[in-house]
Amino acid sequence: MTRLLKIVSCSSLRFFLQMRFLLLFSRQGKLRLQKWFTPLTDREKKKVIRDMMMLVLARPARSCNFLQWRDLKIVYKRYASLYFCAGLEDHDNELLALEVLHRYVELLDKYFGNVCELDIIFNFEKAYFILDEFLMEGEILETSKVAVGVSLEEADTLQETMEEYMSKPAY
Amino acid sequence: MSPSVPLQEMIRAIRSARTQCEERGVIQRECATIRAQFRQADNEGRSHNLAKLLYVHMLGYPAHFGQMECVRMIASPRYSEKRVGYLGAMMLLDEKQDASLLITNSIKNDLANSNQYVQSLALCTLACMGSAEMCRDLAPEINRLLRASNSYIKKKAALCAVHIVRKVQDLGELFAPSARCLLTEKNHGVLHGAVVLITELCECNPESLERFRKTVPDLVQIMKGLVISGYSPDHDVAGISDPFLQVRILRLLRILGHNNEAASDAMNDLLAQVATNTDSTKTVGNAVLYETVLTVLDIKSESGLRVLAVNILGRFLLNNDRNIRLVVSQNILTSAATTQKQRISLCIQLYFSFPIPPSRALELSLALVSASNIRSMMKELLSFLSSCPPELRSQTASGIFIAAERYAPSQRWHIDTILHVLTTAGGDVRDETVPNLIQLITNTSELHCYTVHKLYRALHNDISQQPLVQVACWCIGEYGDLLLRGECQEMEPVQVTEDDVLDVLEAVLQSHMSSPSTRGFALTATMKLSTRITENVDRIRSIVSIYGSCIDVELQQRAVEYNALFKKYDHMRAAVLERMPVIEKNSQGHTNGDSTGETIKENLAVKVKQAEPQQAANQVCDLLDLLGGSEPPLQSSPALGSTAPLPVGTAGTAGGDLLDLLGGLEPTAIMPVSVYDKDGVTVTLSCEKQSDSGLSITLTASNSTDSDIRGFTLQAAVPKSVQLHMKAPSGDSLPARGAAKVTQMVVLNNPNKVVNLKMRLRISYTSQGSAVQDTVQVDSFPGLGH
């Protein structure tokens, strides 16, 4: 019975908002964060990173924030000395992706207080923890800034409590 | 045991290394220490060590020896160690590694942990690197969490379920009921996760899609709440309440409404509301609007809503923000969702859109031209022609001609279009345009009157555009009598006297703007008028004789010959200067060089013997010979009792010049053919027959990508019997976005008249630091009539 209702057109309608990857790198081409939302080999990852750096760093100052690379749309934005670069699938809403990058920066800013690149270098694992509270599987996990901040605080407290308990030096 | 350097000190040490070598040294020492410490069973600074290793990994150094440590850390009871352990797992392990299976058990345990942050770590890691096996294993656990936990865990479980479904589609069935329930939650994070999960389920499984259609009213309700609700500080972004959730809901609605009337109806009002109420001053508003428009165009929306959507797109195209313009033009114009008509109206607005190179806009427009929209498209193309950058004018003109020829709804429209182009961009049209137009005009006998009136007017206004002037002169010469008759059905006739006409032609003759060939046209036209007008023949005679001593040899020769026609051969003048017959389209490679020498003599004889000018056969030759008639025909044909026979060469050149006068006879426009089009690099080829066996090919390369191309070289290979000579190219770099082209001439000599001439081209260049090489075979050469 259900076979009769099979809608053929559906198969052509794959609208992913899957972000494939998120990279942070400096103007000098140093990688500061890499998050991969699809499985890739190390070699492939390195190639993507190289290509992204080459493409994005070569862009003139006032160009669009979007470019095409292979079958992906690349959205990037420069914040101070860091480039935030995301690779999206073809049917994605790039304008929203810009907002996603911006939200991540806001979260970092809230956590570190006037975040700068050095914060992300010396506390890279925290940058990852923040990212993991915001995005998962290439999708947004929590749309409220406040909620993300609260969970990070609580998790950090949990960590410290454990540390204190075990009287180990603070991480 | 040496104390391990805390993470931050290590980072500092690495950063202060002045050379790559020094850095490697520091890292090697650190790694050695870390490795040693990993081997020790119980270690205080385990999380520090792993963190250091992860940093080293991010710099690009190998860190796989840390994989087992990750596994161990994940199993540790301490939260700090778990946190870093899971981070390590996400960075160092992926589903392809065997070690990843080892953490399945830990994840399972942690999913059941009483502390939500521990659970969240497990969920996050599973969603990041869970393999299909792990997913199958843990799916029931995730489903349980989807139903019975707090919001924090529910939202994470929802996205984890998305990952599972992406990996193992069959498991979708498992999550469907839970997903439905999640829609009743109030927490935005959970709602977002639910919408993403439902979207995923609908996409994998058409049956799920059917079932989830029932959620459309719920989704509409949620969306309405977001759009209408007051300010919510938690989720507000620039005045829009939770744009992320709004976009996801819109996308799900799109999938549910696609090809379904009922669902589309249910969301119609909502979409209209979102489209009108969303503030479009910031990017975030535009993101929502964009998604709305995509949705409207993709479902069975009513026409009013569609119009609204297309209007919004139109506004986007004129937006100051280049991002929006780029996104819309790239996505919408090629999307299957927009209809042809919508695309055209958007194309129109594209011309003002800066990030789109005008050449791309032109290409798109030309590609979209069809029989049904030719009139409106042509209007736009013509206005584009007047405002486009100079380097594109030639291409635009060619494109317009091709489109006009293919889709012209009427002859008159066709002629009008060509005239318009000549008036606007006369200097940029190709050489074959003039003979093509002349042929077109000749063949449209019912419009001779209209055409000559129109051309006369154009000539009266402006005698600077050479192709136009040439065609106009020719026309006036041919159909001057119709002009003078002063009646015309198609348009308001001009009251013209013979003097007026001669004035205009004389002006052309005397103007410094006229090229030599234009003057040739004008002189011949003047001569032809001598049989079409009645009163001012003397004037013509005097004009012609003046030019008998013109410094331009070509004009002088003509004038002398026309003079002779007046004096000695007056009885033949009428026959010689008769109206042209209809010219058939010339297709089999007859070119300038070909027909002249061979045919001029015999056809001259044929022609003169029969006083019948309306000879349909062998039109090329007729054309030649009619004009050959006005040359000293007497010199080349014995039948006319010539006094000084012209040497063959001269006859050839004379014929050739005459052909030149008419602009040669290549009725089918030799448009450059694209032979290579890949990765933004295009190579077009146009060729011209130089002689019986000689062919000159022009290869033009251009680069439409965003980066410059260097070291661009072309190599060519041809069959053995054909000789190839490549001239030096105009350059070897192709700047980005088609700013300049590289042309190269290739001369082929085909003495053995190889029939299916092929040429292989190798294209090599460097783009963005990498060398590219490609080979393409050219099987047919335009204009050779293959």
GROMACS .gro file of N, CA, C and O in nm, chain B residues 92-155:
model
  256
  263LEU      N    1   4.156   1.262   1.703
  263LEU     CA    2   4.251   1.163   1.654
  263LEU      C    3   4.187   1.038   1.596
  263LEU      O    4   4.245   0.970   1.512
  264LEU      N    5   4.069   1.006   1.645
  264LEU     CA    6   4.005   0.884   1.597
  264LEU      C    7   3.896   0.920   1.499
  264LEU      O    8   3.825   1.017   1.517
  265ASP      N    9   3.881   0.842   1.397
  265ASP     CA   10   3.760   0.855   1.317
  265ASP      C   11   3.708   0.715   1.292
  265ASP      O   12   3.769   0.617   1.330
  266GLU      N   13   3.599   0.707   1.225
  266GLU     CA   14   3.531   0.577   1.216
  266GLU      C   15   3.616   0.475   1.143
  266GLU      O   16   3.592   0.356   1.152
  267LYS      N   17   3.716   0.524   1.070
  267LYS     CA   18   3.795   0.428   0.994
  267LYS      C   19   3.899   0.358   1.083
  267LYS      O   20   3.952   0.255   1.046
  268GLN      N   21   3.928   0.419   1.196
  268GLN     CA   22   4.030   0.360   1.283
  268GLN      C   23   3.969   0.247   1.363
  268GLN      O   24   3.857   0.255   1.409
  269ASP      N   25   4.049   0.144   1.385
  269ASP     CA   26   4.001   0.031   1.466
  269ASP      C   27   3.981   0.072   1.610
  269ASP      O   28   3.892   0.024   1.677
  270ALA      N   29   4.068   0.161   1.654
  270ALA     CA   30   4.062   0.200   1.796
  270ALA      C   31   3.926   0.259   1.832
  270ALA      O   32   3.886   0.258   1.948
  271SER      N   33   3.857   0.311   1.732
  271SER     CA   34   3.730   0.377   1.764
  271SER      C   35   3.629   0.278   1.821
  271SER      O   36   3.543   0.315   1.901
  272LEU      N   37   3.641   0.154   1.781
  272LEU     CA   38   3.545   0.056   1.833
  272LEU      C   39   3.562   0.036   1.982
  272LEU      O   40   3.466   0.002   2.053
  273LEU      N   41   3.684   0.060   2.026
  273LEU     CA   42   3.712   0.035   2.167
  273LEU      C   43   3.638   0.130   2.259
  273LEU      O   44   3.622   0.103   2.378
  274ILE      N   45   3.600   0.242   2.206
  274ILE     CA   46   3.534   0.337   2.296
  274ILE      C   47   3.383   0.320   2.298
  274ILE      O   48   3.314   0.389   2.372
  275THR      N   49   3.335   0.229   2.216
  275THR     CA   50   3.189   0.210   2.212
  275THR      C   51   3.134   0.180   2.350
  275THR      O   52   3.031   0.235   2.391
  276ASN      N   53   3.202   0.095   2.419
  276ASN     CA   54   3.154   0.057   2.550
  276ASN      C   55   3.154   0.174   2.647
  276ASN      O   56   3.058   0.194   2.723
  277SER      N   57   3.263   0.251   2.643
  277SER     CA   58   3.269   0.368   2.730
  277SER      C   59   3.155   0.463   2.700
  277SER      O   60   3.090   0.517   2.791
  278ILE      N   61   3.132   0.481   2.573
  278ILE     CA   62   3.023   0.571   2.535
  278ILE      C   63   2.891   0.520   2.589
  278ILE      O   64   2.810   0.594   2.646
  279LYS      N   65   2.873   0.391   2.576
  279LYS     CA   66   2.747   0.332   2.623
  279LYS      C   67   2.729   0.357   2.772
  279LYS      O   68   2.622   0.397   2.818
  280ASN      N   69   2.837   0.338   2.844
  280ASN     CA   70   2.829   0.361   2.988
  280ASN      C   71   2.802   0.507   3.018
  280ASN      O   72   2.719   0.541   3.103
  281ASP      N   73   2.872   0.591   2.950
  281ASP     CA   74   2.857   0.733   2.978
  281ASP      C   75   2.721   0.786   2.939
  281ASP      O   76   2.673   0.884   2.997
  282LEU      N   77   2.659   0.723   2.843
  282LEU     CA   78   2.524   0.766   2.805
  282LEU      C   79   2.425   0.743   2.919
  282LEU      O   80   2.324   0.811   2.928
  283ALA      N   81   2.461   0.651   3.002
  283ALA     CA   82   2.371   0.620   3.113
  283ALA      C   83   2.416   0.687   3.243
  283ALA      O   84   2.356   0.665   3.348
  284ASN      N   85   2.518   0.771   3.234
  284ASN     CA   86   2.571   0.838   3.353
  284ASN      C   87   2.467   0.934   3.413
  284ASN      O   88   2.383   0.988   3.342
  285SER      N   89   2.479   0.952   3.542
  285SER     CA   90   2.382   1.039   3.608
  285SER      C   91   2.408   1.185   3.580
  285SER      O   92   2.320   1.269   3.589
  286ASN      N   93   2.530   1.216   3.545
  286ASN     CA   94   2.563   1.357   3.521
  286ASN      C   95   2.541   1.392   3.376
  286ASN      O   96   2.595   1.327   3.286
  287GLN      N   97   2.464   1.497   3.350
  287GLN     CA   98   2.428   1.528   3.211
  287GLN      C   99   2.548   1.571   3.128
  287GLN      O  100   2.550   1.553   3.006
  288TYR      N  101   2.648   1.627   3.193
  288TYR     CA  102   2.764   1.672   3.115
  288TYR      C  103   2.847   1.555   3.067
  288TYR      O  104   2.910   1.561   2.962
  289VAL      N  105   2.846   1.450   3.144
  289VAL     CA  106   2.914   1.329   3.098
  289VAL      C  107   2.836   1.267   2.983
  289VAL      O  108   2.893   1.226   2.881
  290GLN      N  109   2.704   1.264   3.001
  290GLN     CA  110   2.621   1.212   2.892
  290GLN      C  111   2.645   1.293   2.764
  290GLN      O  112   2.656   1.238   2.654
  291SER      N  113   2.652   1.426   2.785
  291SER     CA  114   2.666   1.512   2.666
  291SER      C  115   2.797   1.485   2.594
  291SER      O  116   2.804   1.489   2.471
  292LEU      N  117   2.903   1.457   2.671
  292LEU     CA  118   3.032   1.426   2.607
  292LEU      C  119   3.018   1.303   2.518
  292LEU      O  120   3.068   1.300   2.404
  293ALA      N  121   2.950   1.203   2.573
  293ALA     CA  122   2.934   1.080   2.496
  293ALA      C  123   2.852   1.105   2.369
  293ALA      O  124   2.887   1.059   2.260
  294LEU      N  125   2.744   1.179   2.385
  294LEU     CA  126   2.658   1.207   2.269
  294LEU      C  127   2.736   1.283   2.162
  294LEU      O  128   2.727   1.253   2.043
  295CYS      N  129   2.810   1.382   2.207
  295CYS     CA  130   2.885   1.465   2.113
  295CYS      C  131   2.985   1.381   2.036
  295CYS      O  132   2.998   1.393   1.914
  296THR      N  133   3.054   1.295   2.107
  296THR     CA  134   3.155   1.214   2.040
  296THR      C  135   3.093   1.116   1.944
  296THR      O  136   3.142   1.094   1.833
  297LEU      N  137   2.982   1.058   1.985
  297LEU     CA  138   2.915   0.963   1.897
  297LEU      C  139   2.871   1.032   1.769
  297LEU      O  140   2.887   0.979   1.658
  298ALA      N  141   2.817   1.154   1.784
  298ALA     CA  142   2.773   1.227   1.666
  298ALA      C  143   2.888   1.269   1.578
  298ALA      O  144   2.874   1.291   1.459
  299CYS      N  145   3.005   1.284   1.639
  299CYS     CA  146   3.118   1.331   1.560
  299CYS      C  147   3.183   1.218   1.482
  299CYS      O  148   3.212   1.233   1.365
  300MET      N  149   3.212   1.105   1.550
  300MET     CA  150   3.289   1.003   1.480
  300MET      C  151   3.229   0.864   1.492
  300MET      O  152   3.298   0.765   1.475
  301GLY      N  153   3.100   0.858   1.519
  301GLY     CA  154   3.040   0.726   1.531
  301GLY      C  155   3.032   0.655   1.398
  301GLY      O  156   2.978   0.707   1.301
  302SER      N  157   3.082   0.535   1.395
  302SER     CA  158   3.074   0.456   1.272
  302SER      C  159   2.936   0.391   1.264
  302SER      O  160   2.860   0.393   1.360
  303ALA      N  161   2.907   0.330   1.150
  303ALA     CA  162   2.776   0.267   1.132
  303ALA      C  163   2.750   0.161   1.238
  303ALA      O  164   2.641   0.151   1.294
  304GLU      N  165   2.854   0.087   1.270
  304GLU     CA  166   2.837  -0.019   1.371
  304GLU      C  167   2.805   0.038   1.507
  304GLU      O  168   2.714  -0.007   1.576
  305MET      N  169   2.882   0.139   1.544
  305MET     CA  170   2.859   0.202   1.673
  305MET      C  171   2.718   0.258   1.678
  305MET      O  172   2.649   0.250   1.780
  306CYS      N  173   2.678   0.316   1.566
  306CYS     CA  174   2.545   0.376   1.563
  306CYS      C  175   2.437   0.271   1.583
  306CYS      O  176   2.342   0.291   1.660
  307ARG      N  177   2.454   0.160   1.515
  307ARG     CA  178   2.352   0.054   1.528
  307ARG      C  179   2.345   0.006   1.672
  307ARG      O  180   2.238  -0.016   1.728
  308ASP      N  181   2.464  -0.007   1.728
  308ASP     CA  182   2.475  -0.053   1.865
  308ASP      C  183   2.403   0.038   1.963
  308ASP      O  184   2.334  -0.008   2.055
  309LEU      N  185   2.423   0.165   1.943
  309LEU     CA  186   2.377   0.260   2.046
  309LEU      C  187   2.245   0.328   2.014
  309LEU      O  188   2.196   0.408   2.094
  310ALA      N  189   2.190   0.300   1.897
  310ALA     CA  190   2.066   0.367   1.859
  310ALA      C  191   1.953   0.356   1.961
  310ALA      O  192   1.888   0.457   1.992
  311PRO      N  193   1.928   0.240   2.015
  311PRO     CA  194   1.817   0.231   2.112
  311PRO      C  195   1.839   0.322   2.233
  311PRO      O  196   1.745   0.383   2.285
  312GLU      N  197   1.963   0.330   2.273
  312GLU     CA  198   1.999   0.415   2.386
  312GLU      C  199   1.966   0.561   2.355
  312GLU      O  200   1.910   0.635   2.437
  313ILE      N  201   2.000   0.602   2.234
  313ILE     CA  202   1.973   0.740   2.193
  313ILE      C  203   1.823   0.765   2.189
  313ILE      O  204   1.774   0.869   2.231
  314ASN      N  205   1.753   0.667   2.139
  314ASN     CA  206   1.607   0.683   2.132
  314ASN      C  207   1.548   0.701   2.270
  314ASN      O  208   1.458   0.782   2.291
  315ARG      N  209   1.602   0.625   2.363
  315ARG     CA  210   1.554   0.637   2.501
  315ARG      C  211   1.578   0.779   2.551
  315ARG      O  212   1.492   0.841   2.613
  316LEU      N  213   1.696   0.831   2.523
  316LEU     CA  214   1.728   0.966   2.570
  316LEU      C  215   1.641   1.071   2.503
  316LEU      O  216   1.611   1.175   2.561
  317LEU      N  217   1.599   1.040   2.381
  317LEU     CA  218   1.513   1.135   2.310
  317LEU      C  219   1.380   1.154   2.382
  317LEU      O  220   1.319   1.259   2.374
  318ARG      N  221   1.340   1.048   2.449
  318ARG     CA  222   1.208   1.055   2.511
  318ARG      C  223   1.211   1.099   2.656
  318ARG      O  224   1.126   1.175   2.701
  319ALA      N  225   1.307   1.047   2.726
  319ALA     CA  226   1.301   1.068   2.871
  319ALA      C  227   1.430   1.129   2.923
  319ALA      O  228   1.520   1.059   2.967
  320SER      N  229   1.440   1.255   2.913
  320SER     CA  230   1.555   1.321   2.972
  320SER      C  231   1.524   1.469   2.977
  320SER      O  232   1.416   1.512   2.940
  321ASN      N  233   1.620   1.548   3.019
  321ASN     CA  234   1.593   1.692   3.023
  321ASN      C  235   1.623   1.753   2.886
  321ASN      O  236   1.677   1.688   2.798
  322SER      N  237   1.588   1.880   2.871
  322SER     CA  238   1.602   1.944   2.739
  322SER      C  239   1.746   1.942   2.690
  322SER      O  240   1.772   1.927   2.572
  323TYR      N  241   1.838   1.963   2.786
  323TYR     CA  242   1.979   1.968   2.749
  323TYR      C  243   2.020   1.841   2.677
  323TYR      O  244   2.086   1.845   2.574
  324ILE      N  245   1.979   1.729   2.731
  324ILE     CA  246   2.016   1.602   2.670
  324ILE      C  247   1.932   1.573   2.548
  324ILE      O  248   1.981   1.522   2.447
  325LYS      N  249   1.805   1.613   2.552
  325LYS     CA  250   1.717   1.585   2.437
  325LYS      C  251   1.773   1.648   2.311
  325LYS      O  252   1.775   1.586   2.205
  326LYS      N  253   1.816   1.773   2.323
  326LYS     CA  254   1.861   1.840   2.200
  326LYS      C  255   1.986   1.773   2.146
  326LYS      O  256   2.003   1.758   2.025
   0.00000   0.00000   0.00000
